[in-house]
mmCIF file with all atom_site columns, C-alpha atoms in Angstrom:
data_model
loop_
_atom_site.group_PDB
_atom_site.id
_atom_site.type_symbol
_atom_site.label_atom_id
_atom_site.label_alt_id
_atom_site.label_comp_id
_atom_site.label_asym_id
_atom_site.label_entity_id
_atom_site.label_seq_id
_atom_site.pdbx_PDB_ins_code
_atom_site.Cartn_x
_atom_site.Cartn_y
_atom_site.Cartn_z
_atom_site.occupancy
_atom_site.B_iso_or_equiv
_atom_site.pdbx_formal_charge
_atom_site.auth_seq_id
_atom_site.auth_comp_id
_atom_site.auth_asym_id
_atom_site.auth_atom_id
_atom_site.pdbx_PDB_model_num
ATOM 1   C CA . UNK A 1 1   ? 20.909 -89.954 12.440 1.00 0.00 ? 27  UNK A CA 1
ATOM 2   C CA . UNK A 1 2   ? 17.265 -91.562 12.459 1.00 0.00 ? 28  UNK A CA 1
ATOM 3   C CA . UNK A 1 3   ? 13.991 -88.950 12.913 1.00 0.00 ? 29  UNK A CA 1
ATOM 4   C CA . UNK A 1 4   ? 14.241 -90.629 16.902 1.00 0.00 ? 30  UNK A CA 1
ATOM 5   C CA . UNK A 1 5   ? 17.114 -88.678 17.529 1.00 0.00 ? 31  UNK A CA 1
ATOM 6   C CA . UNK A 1 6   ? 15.839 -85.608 15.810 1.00 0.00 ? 32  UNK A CA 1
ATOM 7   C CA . UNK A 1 7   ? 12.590 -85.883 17.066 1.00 0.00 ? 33  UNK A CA 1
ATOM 8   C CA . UNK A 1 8   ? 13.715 -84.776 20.858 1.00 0.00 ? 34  UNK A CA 1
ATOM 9   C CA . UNK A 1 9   ? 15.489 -81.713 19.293 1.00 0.00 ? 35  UNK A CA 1
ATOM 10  C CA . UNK A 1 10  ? 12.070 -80.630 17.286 1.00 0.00 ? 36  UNK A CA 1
ATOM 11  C CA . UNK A 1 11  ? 9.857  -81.416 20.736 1.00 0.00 ? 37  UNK A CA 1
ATOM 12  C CA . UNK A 1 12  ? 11.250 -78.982 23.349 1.00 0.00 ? 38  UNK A CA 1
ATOM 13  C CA . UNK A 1 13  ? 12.613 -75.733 21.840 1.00 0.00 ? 39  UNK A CA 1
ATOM 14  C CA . UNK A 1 14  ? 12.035 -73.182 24.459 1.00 0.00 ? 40  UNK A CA 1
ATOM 15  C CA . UNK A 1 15  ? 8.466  -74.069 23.823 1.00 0.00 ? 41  UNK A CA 1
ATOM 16  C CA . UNK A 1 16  ? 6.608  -74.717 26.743 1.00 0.00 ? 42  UNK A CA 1
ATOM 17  C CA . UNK A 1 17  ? 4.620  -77.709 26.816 1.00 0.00 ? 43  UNK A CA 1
ATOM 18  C CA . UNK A 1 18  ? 0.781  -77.872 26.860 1.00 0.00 ? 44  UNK A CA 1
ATOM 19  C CA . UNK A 1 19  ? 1.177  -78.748 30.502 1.00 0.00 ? 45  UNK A CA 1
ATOM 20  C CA . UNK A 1 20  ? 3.392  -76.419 31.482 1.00 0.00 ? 46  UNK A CA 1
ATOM 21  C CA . UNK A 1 21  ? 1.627  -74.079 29.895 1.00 0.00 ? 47  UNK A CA 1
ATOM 22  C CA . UNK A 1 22  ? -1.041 -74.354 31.877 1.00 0.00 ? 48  UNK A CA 1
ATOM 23  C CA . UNK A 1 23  ? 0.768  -74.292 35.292 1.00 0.00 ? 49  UNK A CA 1
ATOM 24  C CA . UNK A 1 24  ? 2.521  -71.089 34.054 1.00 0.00 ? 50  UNK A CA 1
ATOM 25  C CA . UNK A 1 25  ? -0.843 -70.005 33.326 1.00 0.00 ? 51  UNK A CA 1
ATOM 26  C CA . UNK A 1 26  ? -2.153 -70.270 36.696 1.00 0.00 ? 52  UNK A CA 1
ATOM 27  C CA . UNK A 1 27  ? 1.171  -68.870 38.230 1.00 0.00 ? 53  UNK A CA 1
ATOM 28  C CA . UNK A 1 28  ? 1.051  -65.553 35.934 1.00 0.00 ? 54  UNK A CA 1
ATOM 29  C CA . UNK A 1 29  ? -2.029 -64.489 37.833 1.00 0.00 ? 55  UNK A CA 1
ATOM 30  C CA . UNK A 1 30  ? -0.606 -64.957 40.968 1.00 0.00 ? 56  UNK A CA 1
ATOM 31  C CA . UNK A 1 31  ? 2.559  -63.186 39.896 1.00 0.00 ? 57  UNK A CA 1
ATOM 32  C CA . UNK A 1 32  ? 0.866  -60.417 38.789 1.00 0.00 ? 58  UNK A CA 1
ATOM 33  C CA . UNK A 1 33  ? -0.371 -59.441 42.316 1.00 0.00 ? 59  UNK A CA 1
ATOM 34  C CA . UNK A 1 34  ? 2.724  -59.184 43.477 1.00 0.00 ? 60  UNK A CA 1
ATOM 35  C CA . UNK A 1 35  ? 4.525  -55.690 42.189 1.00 0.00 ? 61  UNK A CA 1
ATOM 36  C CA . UNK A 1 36  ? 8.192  -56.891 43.266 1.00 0.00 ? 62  UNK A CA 1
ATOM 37  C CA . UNK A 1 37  ? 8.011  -60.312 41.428 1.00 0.00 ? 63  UNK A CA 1
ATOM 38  C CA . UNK A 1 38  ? 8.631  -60.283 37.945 1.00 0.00 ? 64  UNK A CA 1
ATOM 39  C CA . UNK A 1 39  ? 9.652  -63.171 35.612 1.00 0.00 ? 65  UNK A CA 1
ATOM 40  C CA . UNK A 1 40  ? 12.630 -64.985 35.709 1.00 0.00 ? 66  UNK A CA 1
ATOM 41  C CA . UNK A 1 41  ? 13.777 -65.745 31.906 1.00 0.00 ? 67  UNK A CA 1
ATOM 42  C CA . UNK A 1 42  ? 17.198 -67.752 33.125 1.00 0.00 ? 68  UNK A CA 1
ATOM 43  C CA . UNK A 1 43  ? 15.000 -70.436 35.273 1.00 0.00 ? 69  UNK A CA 1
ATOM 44  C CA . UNK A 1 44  ? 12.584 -70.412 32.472 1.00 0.00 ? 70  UNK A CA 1
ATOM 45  C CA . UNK A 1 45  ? 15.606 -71.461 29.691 1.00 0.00 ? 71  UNK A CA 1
ATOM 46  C CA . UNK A 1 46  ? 17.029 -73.322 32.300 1.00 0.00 ? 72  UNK A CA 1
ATOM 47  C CA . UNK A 1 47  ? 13.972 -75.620 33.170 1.00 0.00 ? 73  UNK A CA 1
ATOM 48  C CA . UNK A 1 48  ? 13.227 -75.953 29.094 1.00 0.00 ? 74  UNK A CA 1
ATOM 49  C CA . UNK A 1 49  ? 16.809 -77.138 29.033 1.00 0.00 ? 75  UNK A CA 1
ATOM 50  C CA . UNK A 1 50  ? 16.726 -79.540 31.892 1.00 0.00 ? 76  UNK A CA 1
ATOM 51  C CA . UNK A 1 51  ? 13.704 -81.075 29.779 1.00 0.00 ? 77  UNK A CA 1
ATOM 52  C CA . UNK A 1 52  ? 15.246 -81.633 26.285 1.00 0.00 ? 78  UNK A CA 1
ATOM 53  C CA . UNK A 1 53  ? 18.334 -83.135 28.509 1.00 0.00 ? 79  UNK A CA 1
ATOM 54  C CA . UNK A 1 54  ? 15.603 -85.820 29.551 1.00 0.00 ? 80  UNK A CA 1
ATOM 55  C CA . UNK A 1 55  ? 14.472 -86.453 26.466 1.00 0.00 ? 81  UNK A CA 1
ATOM 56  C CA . UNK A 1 56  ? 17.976 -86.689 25.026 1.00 0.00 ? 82  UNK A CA 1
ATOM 57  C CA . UNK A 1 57  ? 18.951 -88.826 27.963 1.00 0.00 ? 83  UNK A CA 1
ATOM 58  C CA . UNK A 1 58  ? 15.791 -91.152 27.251 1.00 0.00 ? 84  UNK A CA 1
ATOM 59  C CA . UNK A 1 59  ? 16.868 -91.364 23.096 1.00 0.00 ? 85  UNK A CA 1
ATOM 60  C CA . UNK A 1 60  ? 20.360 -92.175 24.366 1.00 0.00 ? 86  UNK A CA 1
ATOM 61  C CA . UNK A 1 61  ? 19.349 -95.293 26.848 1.00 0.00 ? 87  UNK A CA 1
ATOM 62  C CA . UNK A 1 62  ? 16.537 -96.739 24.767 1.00 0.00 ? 88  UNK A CA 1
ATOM 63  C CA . UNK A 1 63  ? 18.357 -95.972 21.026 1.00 0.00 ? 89  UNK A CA 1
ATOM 64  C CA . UNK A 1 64  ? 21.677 -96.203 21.173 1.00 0.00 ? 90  UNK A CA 1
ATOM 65  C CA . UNK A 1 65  ? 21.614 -98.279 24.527 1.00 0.00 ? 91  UNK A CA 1
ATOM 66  C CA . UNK A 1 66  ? 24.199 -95.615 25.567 1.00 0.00 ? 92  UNK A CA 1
ATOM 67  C CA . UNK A 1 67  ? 23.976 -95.289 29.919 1.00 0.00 ? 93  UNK A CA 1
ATOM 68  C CA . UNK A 1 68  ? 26.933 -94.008 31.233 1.00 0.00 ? 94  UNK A CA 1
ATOM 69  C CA . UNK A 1 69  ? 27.262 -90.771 29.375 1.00 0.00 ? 95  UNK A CA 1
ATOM 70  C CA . UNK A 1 70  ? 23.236 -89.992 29.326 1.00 0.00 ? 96  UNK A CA 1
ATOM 71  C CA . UNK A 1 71  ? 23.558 -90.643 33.348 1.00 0.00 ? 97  UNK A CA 1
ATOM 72  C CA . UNK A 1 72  ? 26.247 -87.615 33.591 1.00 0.00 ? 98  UNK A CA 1
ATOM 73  C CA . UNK A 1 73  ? 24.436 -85.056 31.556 1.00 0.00 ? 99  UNK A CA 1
ATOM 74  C CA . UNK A 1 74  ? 21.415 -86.085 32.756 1.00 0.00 ? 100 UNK A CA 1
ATOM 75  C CA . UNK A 1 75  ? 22.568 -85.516 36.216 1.00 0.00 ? 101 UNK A CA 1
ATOM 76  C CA . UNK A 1 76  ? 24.581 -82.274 35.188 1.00 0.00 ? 102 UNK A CA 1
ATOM 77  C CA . UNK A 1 77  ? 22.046 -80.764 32.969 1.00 0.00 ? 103 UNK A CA 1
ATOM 78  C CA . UNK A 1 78  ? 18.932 -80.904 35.026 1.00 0.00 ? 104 UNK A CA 1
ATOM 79  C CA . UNK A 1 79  ? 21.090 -79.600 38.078 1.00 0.00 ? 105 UNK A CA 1
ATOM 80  C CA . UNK A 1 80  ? 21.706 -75.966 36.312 1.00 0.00 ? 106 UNK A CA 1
ATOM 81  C CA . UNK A 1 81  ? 18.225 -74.950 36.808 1.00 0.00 ? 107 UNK A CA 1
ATOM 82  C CA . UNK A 1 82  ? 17.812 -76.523 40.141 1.00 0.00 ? 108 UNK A CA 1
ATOM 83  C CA . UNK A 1 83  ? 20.779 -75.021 41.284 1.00 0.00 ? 109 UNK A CA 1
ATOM 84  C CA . UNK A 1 84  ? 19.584 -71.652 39.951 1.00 0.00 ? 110 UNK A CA 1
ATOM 85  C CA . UNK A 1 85  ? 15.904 -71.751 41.389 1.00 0.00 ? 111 UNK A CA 1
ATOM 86  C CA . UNK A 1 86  ? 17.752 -72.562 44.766 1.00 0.00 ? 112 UNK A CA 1
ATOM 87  C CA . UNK A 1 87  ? 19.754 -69.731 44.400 1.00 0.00 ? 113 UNK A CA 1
ATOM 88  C CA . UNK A 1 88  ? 17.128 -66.781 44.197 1.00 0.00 ? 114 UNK A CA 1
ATOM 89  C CA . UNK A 1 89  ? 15.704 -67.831 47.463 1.00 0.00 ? 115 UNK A CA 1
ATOM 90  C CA . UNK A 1 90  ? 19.103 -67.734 49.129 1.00 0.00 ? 116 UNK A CA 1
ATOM 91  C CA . UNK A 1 91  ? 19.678 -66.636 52.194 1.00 0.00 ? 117 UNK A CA 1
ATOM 92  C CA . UNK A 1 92  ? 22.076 -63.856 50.955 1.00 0.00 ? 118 UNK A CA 1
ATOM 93  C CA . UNK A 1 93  ? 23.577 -61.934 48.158 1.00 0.00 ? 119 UNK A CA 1
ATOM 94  C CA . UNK A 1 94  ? 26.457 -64.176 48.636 1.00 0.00 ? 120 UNK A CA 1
ATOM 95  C CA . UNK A 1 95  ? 24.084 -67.157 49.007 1.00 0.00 ? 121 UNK A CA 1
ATOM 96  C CA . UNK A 1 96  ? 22.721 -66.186 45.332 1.00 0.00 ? 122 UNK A CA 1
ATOM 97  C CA . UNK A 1 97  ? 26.582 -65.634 43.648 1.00 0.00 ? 123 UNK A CA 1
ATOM 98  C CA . UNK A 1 98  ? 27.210 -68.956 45.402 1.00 0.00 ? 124 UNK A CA 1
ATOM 99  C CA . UNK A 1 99  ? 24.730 -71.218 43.967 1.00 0.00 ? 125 UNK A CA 1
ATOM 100 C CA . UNK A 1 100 ? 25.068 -69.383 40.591 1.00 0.00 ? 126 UNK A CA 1
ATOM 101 C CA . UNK A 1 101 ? 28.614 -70.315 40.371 1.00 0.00 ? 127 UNK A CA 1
ATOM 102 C CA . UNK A 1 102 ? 27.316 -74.276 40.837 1.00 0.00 ? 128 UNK A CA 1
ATOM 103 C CA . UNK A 1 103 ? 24.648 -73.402 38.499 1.00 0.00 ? 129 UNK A CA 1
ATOM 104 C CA . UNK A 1 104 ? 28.095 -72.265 35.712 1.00 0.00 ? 130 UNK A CA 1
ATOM 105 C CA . UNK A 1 105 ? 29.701 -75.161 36.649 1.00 0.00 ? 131 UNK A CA 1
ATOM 106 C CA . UNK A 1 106 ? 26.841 -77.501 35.902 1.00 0.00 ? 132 UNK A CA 1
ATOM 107 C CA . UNK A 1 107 ? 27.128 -75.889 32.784 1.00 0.00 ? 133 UNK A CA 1
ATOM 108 C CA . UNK A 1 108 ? 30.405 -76.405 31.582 1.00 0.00 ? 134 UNK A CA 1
ATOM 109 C CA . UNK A 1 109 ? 29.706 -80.045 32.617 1.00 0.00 ? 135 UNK A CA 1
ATOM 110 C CA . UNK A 1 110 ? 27.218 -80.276 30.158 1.00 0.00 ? 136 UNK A CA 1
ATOM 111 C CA . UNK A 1 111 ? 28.590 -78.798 27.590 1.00 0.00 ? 137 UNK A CA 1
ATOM 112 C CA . UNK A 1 112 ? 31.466 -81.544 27.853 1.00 0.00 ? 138 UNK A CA 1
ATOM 113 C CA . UNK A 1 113 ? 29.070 -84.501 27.688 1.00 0.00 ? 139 UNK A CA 1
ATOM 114 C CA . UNK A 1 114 ? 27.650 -82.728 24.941 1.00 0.00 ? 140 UNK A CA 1
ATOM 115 C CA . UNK A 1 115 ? 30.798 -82.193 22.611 1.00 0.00 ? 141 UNK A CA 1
ATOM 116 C CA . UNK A 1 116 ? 31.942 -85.536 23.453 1.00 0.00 ? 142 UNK A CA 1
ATOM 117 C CA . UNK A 1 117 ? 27.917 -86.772 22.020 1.00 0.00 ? 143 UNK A CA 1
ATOM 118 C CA . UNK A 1 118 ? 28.813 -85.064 19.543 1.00 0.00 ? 144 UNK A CA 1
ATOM 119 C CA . UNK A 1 119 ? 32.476 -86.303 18.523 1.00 0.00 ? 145 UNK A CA 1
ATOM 120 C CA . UNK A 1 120 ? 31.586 -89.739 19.716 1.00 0.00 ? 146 UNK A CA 1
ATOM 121 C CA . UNK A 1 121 ? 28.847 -89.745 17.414 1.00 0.00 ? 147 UNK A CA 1
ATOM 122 C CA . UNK A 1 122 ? 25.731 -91.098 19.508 1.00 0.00 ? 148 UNK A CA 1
ATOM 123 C CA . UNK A 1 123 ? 24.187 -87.416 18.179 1.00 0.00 ? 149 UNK A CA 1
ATOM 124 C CA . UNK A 1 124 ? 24.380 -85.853 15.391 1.00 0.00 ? 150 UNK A CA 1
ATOM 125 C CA . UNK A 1 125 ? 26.168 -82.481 14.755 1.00 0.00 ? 151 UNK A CA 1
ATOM 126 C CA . UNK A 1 126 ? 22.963 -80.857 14.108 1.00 0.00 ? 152 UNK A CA 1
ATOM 127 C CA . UNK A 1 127 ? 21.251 -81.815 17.140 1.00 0.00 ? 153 UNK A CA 1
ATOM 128 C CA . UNK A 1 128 ? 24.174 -81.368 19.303 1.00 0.00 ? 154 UNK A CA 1
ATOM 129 C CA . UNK A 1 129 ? 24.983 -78.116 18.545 1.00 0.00 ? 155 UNK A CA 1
ATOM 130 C CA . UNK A 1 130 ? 21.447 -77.263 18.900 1.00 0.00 ? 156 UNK A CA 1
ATOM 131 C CA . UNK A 1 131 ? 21.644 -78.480 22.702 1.00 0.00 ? 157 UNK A CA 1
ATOM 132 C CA . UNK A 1 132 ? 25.117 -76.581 23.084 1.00 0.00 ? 158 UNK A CA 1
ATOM 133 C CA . UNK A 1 133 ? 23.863 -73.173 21.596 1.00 0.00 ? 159 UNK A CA 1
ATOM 134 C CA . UNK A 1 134 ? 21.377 -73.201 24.132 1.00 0.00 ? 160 UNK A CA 1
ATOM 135 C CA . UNK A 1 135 ? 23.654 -74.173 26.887 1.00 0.00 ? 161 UNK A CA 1
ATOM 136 C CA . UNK A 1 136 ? 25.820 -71.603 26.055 1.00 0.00 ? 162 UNK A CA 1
ATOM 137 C CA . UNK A 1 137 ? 23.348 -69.344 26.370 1.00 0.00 ? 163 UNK A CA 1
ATOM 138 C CA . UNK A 1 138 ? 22.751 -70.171 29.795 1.00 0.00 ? 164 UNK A CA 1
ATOM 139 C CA . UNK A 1 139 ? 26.205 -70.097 30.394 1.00 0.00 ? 165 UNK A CA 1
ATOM 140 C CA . UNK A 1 140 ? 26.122 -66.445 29.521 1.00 0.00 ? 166 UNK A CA 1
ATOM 141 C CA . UNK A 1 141 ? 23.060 -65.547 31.302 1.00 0.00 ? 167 UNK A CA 1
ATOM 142 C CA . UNK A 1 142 ? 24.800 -66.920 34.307 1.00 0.00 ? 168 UNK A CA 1
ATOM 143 C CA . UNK A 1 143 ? 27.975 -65.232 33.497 1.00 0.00 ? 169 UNK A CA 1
ATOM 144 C CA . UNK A 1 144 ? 26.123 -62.012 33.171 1.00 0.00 ? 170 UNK A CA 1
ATOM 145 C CA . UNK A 1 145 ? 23.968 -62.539 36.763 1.00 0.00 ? 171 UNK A CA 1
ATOM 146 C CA . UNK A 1 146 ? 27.282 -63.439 38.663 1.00 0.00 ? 172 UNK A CA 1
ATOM 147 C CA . UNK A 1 147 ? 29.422 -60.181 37.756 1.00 0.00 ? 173 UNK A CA 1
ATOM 148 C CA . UNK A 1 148 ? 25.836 -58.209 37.996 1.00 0.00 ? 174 UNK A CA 1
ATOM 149 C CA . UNK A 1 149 ? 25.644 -59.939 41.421 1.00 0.00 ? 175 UNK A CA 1
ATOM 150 C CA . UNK A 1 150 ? 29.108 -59.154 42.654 1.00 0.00 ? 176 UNK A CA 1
ATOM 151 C CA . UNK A 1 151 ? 28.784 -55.234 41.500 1.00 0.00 ? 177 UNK A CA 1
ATOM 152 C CA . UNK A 1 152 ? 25.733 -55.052 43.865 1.00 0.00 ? 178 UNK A CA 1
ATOM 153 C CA . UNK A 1 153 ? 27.769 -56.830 46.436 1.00 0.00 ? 179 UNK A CA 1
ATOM 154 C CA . UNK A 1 154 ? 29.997 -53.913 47.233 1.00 0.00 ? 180 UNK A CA 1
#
């Protein structure tokens, strides 16, 4: 593949972006007054996620003029971490398990639009399997917070 497709890989890495940095910057201090609050690492990998989706959607559409799979994961991948955020201000412990379970099935979405990039050759293996370890890791983290989730539960 061209440095285009590689470059979206390189840019968003679990590394938060100047920007964000700053917001998380001014919400740290504000966390920190609050004893019962304390950080959140699966919406953290989950919203760094949702943003090298975007960029992978935008190299898909304006590179390989690709729109109909880059619409799906788009659409699949940004949804895990909404999904998740949504879920820890649920109403209920069953509330939480609920919109976790979306949040795991967002993520086997995505991980089928990316193995098909991948086989179909609009990404390289390299960069696909880049995206895919860290959806998998998600994947786990959600796995983990769902059984952790139903254990309280009872």
């Amino acid at each position: 593949m061209n440095n285009g497709a590689e470059s979206f890989v390189k840019t968003v890495r679990w590394i938060p972006h100047r920007k964000i940095d700053f917001l998380y910057l001014m919400c740290y201090y504000v966390k920190k007054e609050s004893a019962d609050m304390k950080e959140n690492i699966l919406i953290d990998k989950s919203i760094y996620f949702a943003a090298r989706i975007i960029k992978l959607h935008k190299y898909l559409i304006t590179k390989q003029k690709e729109t109909i799979i880059s619409k799906q994961i788009v659409r699949s991948g940004t949804s895990i971490g909404a999904n998740i955020n949504e879920g820890n201000y649920g109403q209920s412990r069953a509330d939480f398990i609920a919109k976790m379970h979306i949040a795991l099935k967002e993520t086997a979405e995505t991980e089928y639009w990316l193995k098909l990039l991948i086989l179909s050759e609009y990404i390289s293996e390299k960069e696909g399997q880049s995206l895919l370890c860290d959806c998998l890791e998600i994947k786990r983290m959600l796995i983990s917070s769902i059984n952790t989730a139903k254990n309280n539960l009872n």
